[in-house]
Tab-separated table of C-alpha atoms in Angstrom:
chain	number	residue	atom	x	y	z
X	246	MET	CA	-16.864	-37.092	-22.462
X	247	ASP	CA	-16.389	-34.571	-25.236
X	248	VAL	CA	-16.890	-31.009	-24.018
X	249	GLY	CA	-16.831	-27.569	-25.546
X	250	VAL	CA	-16.206	-23.991	-24.508
X	251	ILE	CA	-18.019	-21.222	-26.349
X	252	GLY	CA	-16.141	-17.965	-25.935
X	253	ALA	CA	-12.375	-17.498	-25.725
X	254	GLY	CA	-12.298	-14.517	-23.381
X	255	ALA	CA	-11.166	-14.478	-19.744
X	256	MET	CA	-13.793	-16.924	-18.446
X	257	GLY	CA	-13.574	-19.117	-21.535
X	258	ARG	CA	-9.834	-19.484	-21.021
X	259	ASN	CA	-10.394	-20.515	-17.399
X	260	HIS	CA	-13.041	-23.070	-18.331
X	261	ALA	CA	-10.807	-24.524	-21.050
X	262	ARG	CA	-7.874	-24.765	-18.636
X	263	VAL	CA	-9.911	-26.618	-16.000
X	264	TYR	CA	-11.579	-28.953	-18.510
X	265	SER	CA	-8.141	-29.887	-19.851
X	266	GLU	CA	-7.223	-31.032	-16.318
X	267	LEU	CA	-10.316	-33.196	-15.718
X	268	LYS	CA	-10.046	-36.947	-16.291
X	269	LYS	CA	-13.644	-37.188	-17.497
X	270	VAL	CA	-12.830	-35.045	-20.537
X	271	ASP	CA	-11.771	-36.998	-23.624
X	272	SER	CA	-11.767	-34.159	-26.155
X	273	LEU	CA	-12.026	-30.387	-25.753
X	274	TYR	CA	-13.443	-28.119	-28.464
X	275	ILE	CA	-13.300	-24.315	-28.527
X	276	TYR	CA	-15.412	-21.892	-30.549
X	277	ASP	CA	-15.255	-18.118	-30.760
X	278	THR	CA	-16.145	-15.681	-33.520
X	279	ASP	CA	-12.528	-14.558	-33.158
X	280	GLU	CA	-10.885	-17.585	-34.774
X	281	LYS	CA	-7.401	-16.503	-33.701
X	282	ALA	CA	-8.444	-16.322	-30.030
X	283	ALA	CA	-10.167	-19.715	-30.277
X	284	GLY	CA	-7.059	-21.224	-31.841
X	285	GLU	CA	-4.806	-19.854	-29.100
X	286	VAL	CA	-7.025	-21.223	-26.316
X	287	ALA	CA	-7.289	-24.590	-28.061
X	288	SER	CA	-3.535	-24.806	-28.599
X	289	LYS	CA	-2.751	-23.935	-24.998
X	290	ASN	CA	-5.135	-26.572	-23.615
X	291	GLU	CA	-4.648	-29.423	-26.102
X	292	GLY	CA	-8.051	-28.688	-27.597
X	293	ILE	CA	-9.489	-28.318	-31.072
X	294	ALA	CA	-10.800	-25.028	-32.462
X	295	THR	CA	-13.985	-25.254	-34.519
X	296	SER	CA	-14.991	-22.915	-37.314
X	297	SER	CA	-18.658	-22.649	-36.318
X	298	LEU	CA	-21.035	-23.172	-33.417
X	299	ASP	CA	-22.842	-25.889	-35.359
X	300	GLU	CA	-19.580	-27.767	-35.833
X	301	LEU	CA	-18.873	-27.631	-32.097
X	302	LEU	CA	-22.404	-28.756	-31.158
X	303	GLY	CA	-22.066	-31.720	-33.486
X	304	LYS	CA	-19.042	-32.985	-31.572
X	305	VAL	CA	-19.723	-32.414	-27.853
X	306	ASP	CA	-21.881	-33.770	-25.044
X	307	ALA	CA	-21.717	-30.634	-22.891
X	308	VAL	CA	-20.624	-27.012	-23.242
X	309	SER	CA	-19.699	-24.016	-21.129
X	310	LEU	CA	-21.234	-20.805	-22.454
X	311	CYS	CA	-18.654	-18.100	-21.702
X	312	VAL	CA	-19.484	-15.345	-24.172
X	313	PRO	CA	-20.096	-11.774	-22.895
X	314	THR	CA	-23.377	-11.455	-20.987
X	315	PRO	CA	-25.263	-9.482	-23.700
X	316	TYR	CA	-24.883	-12.521	-26.001
X	317	HIS	CA	-25.961	-15.224	-23.524
X	318	PHE	CA	-29.558	-15.270	-24.733
X	319	ASP	CA	-28.841	-15.434	-28.469
X	320	VAL	CA	-26.161	-18.120	-28.221
X	321	ALA	CA	-28.095	-20.249	-25.719
X	322	LYS	CA	-31.207	-19.964	-27.888
X	323	GLU	CA	-29.201	-21.208	-30.863
X	324	ILE	CA	-27.959	-24.175	-28.812
X	325	PHE	CA	-31.475	-25.138	-27.693
X	326	SER	CA	-32.881	-24.617	-31.207
X	327	ALA	CA	-30.335	-27.066	-32.600
X	328	ASP	CA	-32.134	-29.688	-30.485
X	329	VAL	CA	-29.128	-31.995	-30.242
X	330	GLY	CA	-29.447	-32.500	-26.482
X	331	THR	CA	-26.273	-30.641	-25.544
X	332	ASP	CA	-25.957	-29.913	-21.817
X	333	VAL	CA	-25.140	-26.271	-21.073
X	334	LEU	CA	-23.485	-24.407	-18.215
X	335	ILE	CA	-24.172	-20.683	-18.658
X	336	GLU	CA	-21.784	-18.295	-16.937
X	337	LYS	CA	-23.442	-15.846	-14.553
X	338	PRO	CA	-25.597	-13.884	-14.899
X	339	ILE	CA	-27.921	-16.151	-16.844
X	340	CYS	CA	-28.894	-13.292	-19.203
X	341	HIS	CA	-28.550	-9.531	-19.518
X	342	ASN	CA	-31.986	-9.003	-17.955
X	343	SER	CA	-34.764	-11.007	-16.317
X	344	GLU	CA	-37.118	-10.730	-19.288
X	345	ALA	CA	-34.593	-12.482	-21.514
X	346	ALA	CA	-33.885	-15.026	-18.762
X	347	ARG	CA	-37.579	-15.939	-18.495
X	348	GLU	CA	-37.821	-16.441	-22.244
X	349	LEU	CA	-34.632	-18.493	-22.286
X	350	ILE	CA	-35.946	-20.810	-19.567
X	351	SER	CA	-39.108	-21.341	-21.603
X	352	LEU	CA	-36.949	-22.441	-24.561
X	353	ILE	CA	-35.070	-25.188	-22.708
X	354	PRO	CA	-36.249	-28.499	-24.219
X	355	GLY	CA	-38.257	-30.556	-21.734
X	356	HIS	CA	-38.033	-27.874	-19.060
X	357	GLY	CA	-40.959	-26.503	-17.050
X	358	ASN	CA	-41.803	-22.951	-18.050
X	359	SER	CA	-41.319	-19.962	-15.754
X	360	ASP	CA	-44.691	-18.777	-14.494
X	361	GLY	CA	-43.647	-15.143	-14.294
X	362	ASP	CA	-43.656	-15.003	-10.488
X	363	ASP	CA	-41.005	-12.596	-9.181
X	364	SER	CA	-40.510	-14.846	-6.151
X	365	ILE	CA	-38.711	-17.422	-8.323
X	366	CYS	CA	-35.324	-18.163	-6.823
X	367	GLY	CA	-35.482	-21.799	-5.818
X	368	ASN	CA	-35.098	-25.200	-7.407
X	369	TYR	CA	-38.215	-25.705	-9.511
X	370	TYR	CA	-37.353	-29.109	-10.878
X	371	ARG	CA	-40.090	-31.394	-9.671
X	372	ASN	CA	-41.245	-34.954	-10.113
X	373	SER	CA	-44.932	-35.367	-10.870
X	374	ASP	CA	-47.348	-36.720	-13.422
X	375	ASN	CA	-47.624	-33.236	-14.904
X	376	ASP	CA	-46.194	-33.077	-18.421
X	377	ASP	CA	-44.877	-29.587	-17.642
X	378	CYS	CA	-42.017	-30.796	-15.462
X	379	SER	CA	-38.353	-31.435	-16.075
X	380	ILE	CA	-37.849	-34.762	-14.300
X	381	ASN	CA	-39.279	-38.094	-15.362
X	382	ASP	CA	-40.552	-40.917	-13.153
X	383	THR	CA	-37.041	-42.360	-12.748
X	384	GLY	CA	-35.704	-39.071	-11.371
X	385	ASN	CA	-33.719	-38.235	-14.509
X	386	LEU	CA	-34.004	-35.069	-16.568
X	387	ARG	CA	-36.303	-35.105	-19.581
X	388	GLY	CA	-34.179	-32.590	-21.462
X	389	PRO	CA	-30.635	-31.244	-21.277
X	390	VAL	CA	-28.834	-30.373	-18.066
X	391	VAL	CA	-28.790	-26.579	-17.860
X	392	GLY	CA	-27.038	-24.744	-15.041
X	393	VAL	CA	-25.772	-21.279	-14.204
X	394	GLY	CA	-22.171	-20.670	-13.177
X	395	HIS	CA	-22.414	-18.947	-9.811
X	396	ILE	CA	-18.919	-20.078	-8.904
X	397	GLU	CA	-18.729	-18.883	-5.286
X	398	ARG	CA	-21.456	-21.367	-4.349
X	399	PHE	CA	-18.669	-23.953	-4.756
X	400	ASN	CA	-16.055	-22.162	-2.668
X	401	PRO	CA	-15.086	-24.595	0.111
X	402	ILE	CA	-15.379	-21.937	2.827
X	403	ILE	CA	-19.146	-21.762	2.204
X	404	LYS	CA	-19.538	-25.394	3.240
X	405	GLU	CA	-17.582	-24.735	6.430
X	406	ILE	CA	-19.509	-21.554	7.243
X	407	LYS	CA	-22.813	-23.398	6.906
X	408	GLU	CA	-21.608	-25.952	9.430
X	409	ILE	CA	-20.390	-23.377	11.953
X	410	ILE	CA	-22.930	-20.570	12.203
X	411	ARG	CA	-25.936	-21.057	14.457
X	412	ASP	CA	-27.335	-17.679	15.561
X	413	PRO	CA	-25.943	-14.853	13.393
X	414	LEU	CA	-26.414	-11.314	14.700
X	415	TYR	CA	-24.495	-9.372	12.039
X	416	VAL	CA	-23.204	-10.340	8.591
X	417	GLU	CA	-20.990	-8.395	6.188
X	418	ILE	CA	-19.665	-9.531	2.807
X	419	LYS	CA	-17.266	-7.417	0.723
X	420	ARG	CA	-16.373	-7.909	-2.939
X	421	HIS	CA	-14.192	-5.081	-4.233
X	422	ASN	CA	-12.210	-5.032	-7.480
X	423	PRO	CA	-9.867	-2.685	-9.293
X	424	ALA	CA	-11.282	-1.329	-12.543
X	425	SER	CA	-11.301	-3.884	-15.371
X	426	ALA	CA	-11.441	-3.513	-19.131
X	427	ARG	CA	-13.621	-6.630	-19.415
X	428	VAL	CA	-16.751	-4.969	-17.950
X	429	THR	CA	-19.207	-4.217	-20.759
X	430	GLY	CA	-22.469	-2.622	-19.724
X	431	SER	CA	-23.296	-4.507	-16.511
X	432	SER	CA	-23.600	-2.638	-13.217
X	433	VAL	CA	-21.441	-3.664	-10.265
X	434	VAL	CA	-24.514	-5.399	-8.826
X	435	GLU	CA	-24.873	-7.797	-11.784
X	436	ASP	CA	-21.122	-8.091	-12.274
X	437	LEU	CA	-19.795	-8.619	-8.721
X	438	MET	CA	-22.443	-8.384	-6.012
X	439	ILE	CA	-24.570	-11.076	-7.662
X	440	HIS	CA	-22.048	-13.658	-6.373
X	441	ASP	CA	-22.869	-12.717	-2.790
X	442	ILE	CA	-26.577	-12.345	-3.511
X	443	ASP	CA	-26.500	-15.990	-4.609
X	444	ILE	CA	-24.651	-17.038	-1.441
X	445	VAL	CA	-27.082	-15.201	0.848
X	446	LEU	CA	-30.279	-16.284	-0.927
X	447	HIS	CA	-29.413	-19.907	-1.675
X	448	SER	CA	-26.681	-21.019	0.710
X	449	LEU	CA	-27.190	-19.078	3.929
X	450	PHE	CA	-30.318	-17.093	4.754
X	451	GLY	CA	-32.909	-16.951	1.964
X	452	GLN	CA	-35.042	-13.954	0.983
X	453	PRO	CA	-34.806	-10.905	3.285
X	454	ASP	CA	-37.813	-9.061	4.664
X	455	ARG	CA	-36.633	-5.752	3.187
X	456	ILE	CA	-33.625	-4.097	1.603
X	457	GLU	CA	-31.945	-0.710	1.375
X	458	ALA	CA	-29.314	0.124	-1.207
X	459	PHE	CA	-27.093	3.057	-2.090
X	460	GLY	CA	-24.471	3.601	-4.727
X	461	THR	CA	-23.639	4.176	-8.363
X	462	PHE	CA	-23.019	2.086	-11.457
X	463	ASP	CA	-19.613	1.010	-10.090
X	464	VAL	CA	-20.087	1.084	-6.301
X	465	CYS	CA	-22.935	-0.347	-4.238
X	466	SER	CA	-23.797	-0.891	-0.578
X	467	LEU	CA	-26.770	-3.153	0.184
X	468	MET	CA	-28.453	-3.861	3.519
X	469	MET	CA	-30.716	-6.911	3.751
X	470	GLN	CA	-32.859	-7.017	6.898
X	471	TYR	CA	-34.220	-10.216	8.451
X	472	ASP	CA	-36.895	-9.673	11.103
X	473	SER	CA	-36.859	-11.285	14.541
X	474	GLY	CA	-38.229	-14.821	14.496
X	475	HIS	CA	-37.656	-15.132	10.754
X	476	ASN	CA	-36.188	-18.656	10.779
X	477	LEU	CA	-34.679	-19.327	7.387
X	478	GLN	CA	-33.656	-22.691	6.054
X	479	SER	CA	-30.614	-22.776	3.849
X	480	ALA	CA	-30.208	-24.772	0.674
X	481	GLN	CA	-30.061	-28.515	1.262
X	482	VAL	CA	-26.607	-29.938	1.799
X	483	GLY	CA	-26.857	-33.653	2.263
X	484	GLY	CA	-24.573	-35.570	4.545
X	485	MET	CA	-22.619	-32.729	6.122
X	486	GLN	CA	-21.368	-33.164	9.666
X	487	SER	CA	-20.518	-30.241	11.942
X	488	MET	CA	-16.797	-29.539	11.915
X	489	GLN	CA	-14.586	-31.205	14.490
X	490	GLY	CA	-12.565	-29.097	16.893
X	491	ILE	CA	-15.227	-26.451	17.492
X	492	ARG	CA	-15.832	-26.036	21.191
X	493	GLY	CA	-18.641	-27.935	22.924
X	494	GLY	CA	-22.264	-27.957	21.992
X	495	MET	CA	-22.064	-27.264	18.275
X	496	GLN	CA	-22.035	-30.725	16.742
X	497	GLY	CA	-25.259	-31.446	14.923
X	498	VAL	CA	-26.861	-28.195	16.038
X	499	HIS	CA	-28.145	-27.388	12.539
X	500	GLU	CA	-29.070	-30.840	11.351
X	501	GLN	CA	-32.671	-31.274	10.312
X	502	ASP	CA	-33.385	-33.527	7.357
X	503	ASP	CA	-29.942	-32.756	5.916
X	504	ALA	CA	-30.691	-29.024	6.014
X	505	TYR	CA	-29.670	-26.154	8.260
X	506	THR	CA	-31.816	-23.526	9.966
X	507	TYR	CA	-30.517	-20.266	11.411
X	508	PRO	CA	-32.739	-18.247	13.781
X	509	LEU	CA	-32.373	-14.585	12.861
X	510	HIS	CA	-33.075	-11.740	15.296
X	511	ASN	CA	-33.427	-8.490	13.333
X	512	THR	CA	-30.178	-9.548	11.687
X	513	PRO	CA	-28.701	-7.071	9.195
X	514	VAL	CA	-26.768	-8.561	6.285
X	515	TYR	CA	-24.559	-6.018	4.518
X	516	LEU	CA	-23.138	-6.537	1.040
X	517	SER	CA	-20.721	-4.110	-0.585
X	518	ALA	CA	-19.259	-4.231	-4.071
X	519	SER	CA	-16.940	-1.896	-5.915
X	520	ARG	CA	-15.043	-1.640	-9.177
X	521	LYS	CA	-13.036	1.330	-7.919
X	522	SER	CA	-10.852	-0.337	-5.301
X	523	SER	CA	-7.056	-0.232	-5.414
X	524	ARG	CA	-6.908	-3.833	-4.225
X	525	LYS	CA	-8.976	-6.971	-4.574
X	526	ILE	CA	-11.134	-7.842	-1.539
X	527	ARG	CA	-13.304	-10.956	-1.102
X	528	THR	CA	-14.254	-11.311	2.570
X	529	ILE	CA	-17.093	-12.442	4.830
X	530	HIS	CA	-17.587	-11.427	8.472
X	531	ILE	CA	-20.236	-12.979	10.753
X	532	GLU	CA	-20.788	-12.041	14.390
X	533	GLU	CA	-22.561	-14.216	16.950
X	534	GLU	CA	-22.910	-13.897	20.718
X	535	GLU	CA	-20.037	-16.291	21.443
X	536	PHE	CA	-17.737	-15.824	18.466
X	537	THR	CA	-16.884	-13.877	15.338
X	538	LEU	CA	-16.201	-15.673	12.055
X	539	GLN	CA	-13.946	-14.146	9.406
X	540	GLY	CA	-13.282	-15.651	6.002
X	541	ASP	CA	-11.468	-14.838	2.772
X	542	PHE	CA	-12.891	-16.227	-0.475
X	543	MET	CA	-9.570	-15.855	-2.308
X	544	THR	CA	-7.212	-17.476	0.188
X	545	GLN	CA	-9.964	-19.861	1.367
X	546	GLU	CA	-8.987	-19.176	4.964
X	547	LEU	CA	-11.495	-19.103	7.812
X	548	TYR	CA	-10.934	-18.017	11.429
X	549	ILE	CA	-13.122	-18.179	14.524
X	550	TYR	CA	-12.482	-15.531	17.188
X	551	TRP	CA	-14.084	-16.773	20.386
X	552	LYS	CA	-15.563	-14.333	22.893
X	553	PRO	CA	-12.862	-13.161	25.330
X	554	GLU	CA	-12.957	-14.860	28.703
X	555	ASN	CA	-10.741	-12.270	30.361
X	556	TYR	CA	-10.868	-8.471	30.174
X	557	GLN	CA	-8.365	-6.403	32.140
X	558	ILE	CA	-6.655	-3.029	32.364
X	559	GLU	CA	-2.927	-2.878	33.038
X	560	ALA	CA	-0.970	0.370	33.153
X	561	GLU	CA	-4.024	2.175	31.769
X	562	ARG	CA	-4.079	-0.113	28.738
X	563	TYR	CA	-6.925	-2.411	27.829
X	564	TYR	CA	-6.198	-6.101	27.266
X	565	GLN	CA	-8.366	-9.029	26.281
X	566	GLU	CA	-7.576	-12.700	25.870
X	567	ASN	CA	-9.019	-14.242	22.718
X	568	ILE	CA	-8.958	-17.804	21.519
X	569	ILE	CA	-8.452	-17.808	17.758
X	570	GLU	CA	-9.209	-21.016	15.915
X	571	LYS	CA	-8.212	-21.595	12.295
X	572	VAL	CA	-10.738	-23.754	10.473
X	573	MET	CA	-9.203	-26.525	8.395
X	574	VAL	CA	-10.571	-25.878	4.914
X	575	GLY	CA	-10.038	-28.415	2.138
X	576	LYS	CA	-8.789	-25.924	-0.426
X	577	ILE	CA	-9.761	-26.489	-4.042
X	578	GLU	CA	-10.379	-24.198	-7.002
X	579	PRO	CA	-14.155	-23.509	-7.018
X	580	LEU	CA	-14.262	-23.651	-10.821
X	581	LYS	CA	-12.838	-27.165	-10.766
X	582	THR	CA	-15.544	-28.249	-8.312
X	583	GLU	CA	-18.217	-26.548	-10.397
X	584	LEU	CA	-17.177	-28.061	-13.738
X	585	SER	CA	-16.585	-31.522	-12.264
X	586	LEU	CA	-20.098	-31.472	-10.837
X	587	PHE	CA	-21.519	-30.213	-14.133
X	588	LEU	CA	-19.994	-33.166	-15.989
X	589	GLU	CA	-21.200	-35.561	-13.290
X	590	CYS	CA	-24.741	-34.193	-13.657
X	591	SER	CA	-24.413	-34.573	-17.422
X	592	GLU	CA	-23.362	-38.212	-17.075
X	593	LYS	CA	-26.059	-39.121	-14.545
X	594	ARG	CA	-28.820	-36.951	-16.098
X	595	LYS	CA	-29.399	-35.063	-12.861
X	596	PRO	CA	-30.128	-31.345	-12.335
X	597	PHE	CA	-27.166	-29.035	-11.772
X	598	PRO	CA	-27.309	-27.467	-8.260
X	599	VAL	CA	-27.583	-23.897	-9.588
X	600	THR	CA	-30.738	-24.134	-11.662
X	601	PRO	CA	-31.869	-21.701	-14.372
X	602	GLU	CA	-34.648	-20.601	-12.010
X	603	GLU	CA	-32.126	-19.761	-9.320
X	604	GLY	CA	-30.108	-17.820	-11.886
X	605	LEU	CA	-33.291	-15.924	-12.767
X	606	GLY	CA	-34.010	-15.310	-9.082
X	607	ASN	CA	-30.539	-13.851	-8.555
X	608	LEU	CA	-30.986	-11.585	-11.561
X	609	LEU	CA	-34.425	-10.440	-10.376
X	610	PHE	CA	-32.941	-9.552	-7.004
X	611	ALA	CA	-30.035	-7.674	-8.621
X	612	GLU	CA	-32.497	-5.700	-10.747
X	613	LYS	CA	-34.479	-4.850	-7.610
X	614	VAL	CA	-31.303	-3.515	-5.975
X	615	ASN	CA	-30.586	-1.363	-9.026
X	616	ARG	CA	-34.131	0.027	-8.928
X	617	VAL	CA	-33.696	0.982	-5.270
X	618	ILE	CA	-30.414	2.746	-6.082
X	619	SER	CA	-31.932	4.682	-8.976
C-alpha cells in the first residue's frame, strides 16, 4: 500500500516512523506546509515529500492526519472534497469542537450523518436497506475508512485489564505531564484526559450516571459515578480468553457473546490529568474485594495484589502477607498496533474500531467536563 502522513510535527514524525517499519507499506509520502520539516521527516523514514496536499492525495491509498487540532476540520474537509476515496486516520481529538466534528462526519462520503444526539459515543455503522448507512449488503464500507487515533485503546494492558476485572469497587486513572511547548489552545481535558475518557467510555464501563469535575485549564480532577446495579457492557472484544495463572474461578467469568459485563456498585471512577507535573505519570488503579490491580501505560506492566490471607502484629508492628502476581503482557507499541489495524481495515474495507462517532462522543464528554469546571 502507498500511505501518506499529513503534518510533520511530533505526531506526524511518529506516524512516519511506524509506517516505515510496516511491511504493508510500499511507499510513504509526507506533506506539510513547512516544506523543510516535510523533507526532513521524509528523508529520515525513506519517504517522499510532496509539494501539495493534492499531490499527496493523488499518490496514496490511506493517510494519517497529524496536523494541529485547530486544522483537523479544514484539512479533512479538503480530503473528503477531493473525492478520491482516500482512507483517513485523524489524530485525536477528531476536531477542535463538537460542532465542527458533527459537520465533518456529515461530509464523509457514503457515511451516515450524525443526528445531533448528544448521546452519540458508540459505533453507528450499521447494515440495513436504508441508504443513509455506511455499510453495504456485503458488510463492506460504502465510502472511505475513517477512524480517530485514540492510541491508548490499543495499549496491550487494556486487553489484559478487561480480562481480569469482574466487580470493580474503585477506579483511578492518572495522566500527568510536564509542560510542553506543543500544546496550542486545547485544555488538559481535550489534550490528555480524553485518552482515559475513551478508555472508560468505550473499553471498560460506558457512560456514567453523573460526574463532578474541578480544575483549571492545565489541571483537572474528574469523578464519574456509576450507581448500584448499573451493569455496563464494555466494547466488544471477540475471541478473548481470560488470562491463565489467575487464581481459581475467574476463567470465562465475563464471557457473554464475546463481550464483558462488570456489575458496578456505586463505583467511583476518578480521572486526573495535569500539564504541571515534574514527571510523566500514566497509571491505572482498580480495587476489588479480593484484589487490587495496578498498571502503568508507559511500561506496560500490570500487577495483581491479592487480598492478604494473614494479618499479624509483631513487636508492635503491623505485618500482612500479600501475594503479588505480575501479569504477562505482550508488550508492543500501541501506535504500531493502531496503524497496522488501520491499514488492515483499509485493505479489507472494514470500519476502524475507533469510529468518527466515538471520536465525537469523546469530544462531547470532554466539553461537558469543561463546562462543569467553568
